[in-house]
CSV table of C-alpha atoms in Angstrom, one decimal:
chain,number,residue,atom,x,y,z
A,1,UNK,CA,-13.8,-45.4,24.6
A,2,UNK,CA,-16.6,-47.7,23.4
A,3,UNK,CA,-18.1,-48.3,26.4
A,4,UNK,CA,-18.4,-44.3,27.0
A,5,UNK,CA,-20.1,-43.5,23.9
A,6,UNK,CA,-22.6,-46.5,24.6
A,7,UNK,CA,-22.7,-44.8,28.1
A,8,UNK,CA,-23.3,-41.5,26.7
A,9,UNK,CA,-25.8,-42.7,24.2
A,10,UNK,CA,-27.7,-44.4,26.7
A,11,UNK,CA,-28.0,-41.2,28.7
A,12,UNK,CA,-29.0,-39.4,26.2
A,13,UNK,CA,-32.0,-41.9,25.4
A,14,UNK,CA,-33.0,-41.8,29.2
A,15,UNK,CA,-33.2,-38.3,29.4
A,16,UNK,CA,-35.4,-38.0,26.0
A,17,UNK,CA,-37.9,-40.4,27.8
A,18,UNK,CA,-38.2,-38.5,30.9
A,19,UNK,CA,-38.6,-35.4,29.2
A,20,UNK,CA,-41.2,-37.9,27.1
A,21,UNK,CA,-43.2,-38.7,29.9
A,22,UNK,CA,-44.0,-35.3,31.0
């Protein structure tokens, strides 16, 4: 359960910098 909210959390972070660098 850990490792999916980490998962999840890192998602999140990679889609906020794509959206970023447009």
């Amino acid at each position: 359960m850990l490792n999916y909210y980490a998962f999840e959390k890192k998602l999140l972070f990679i889609k906020e910098n794509m959206e970023s660098l447009r």
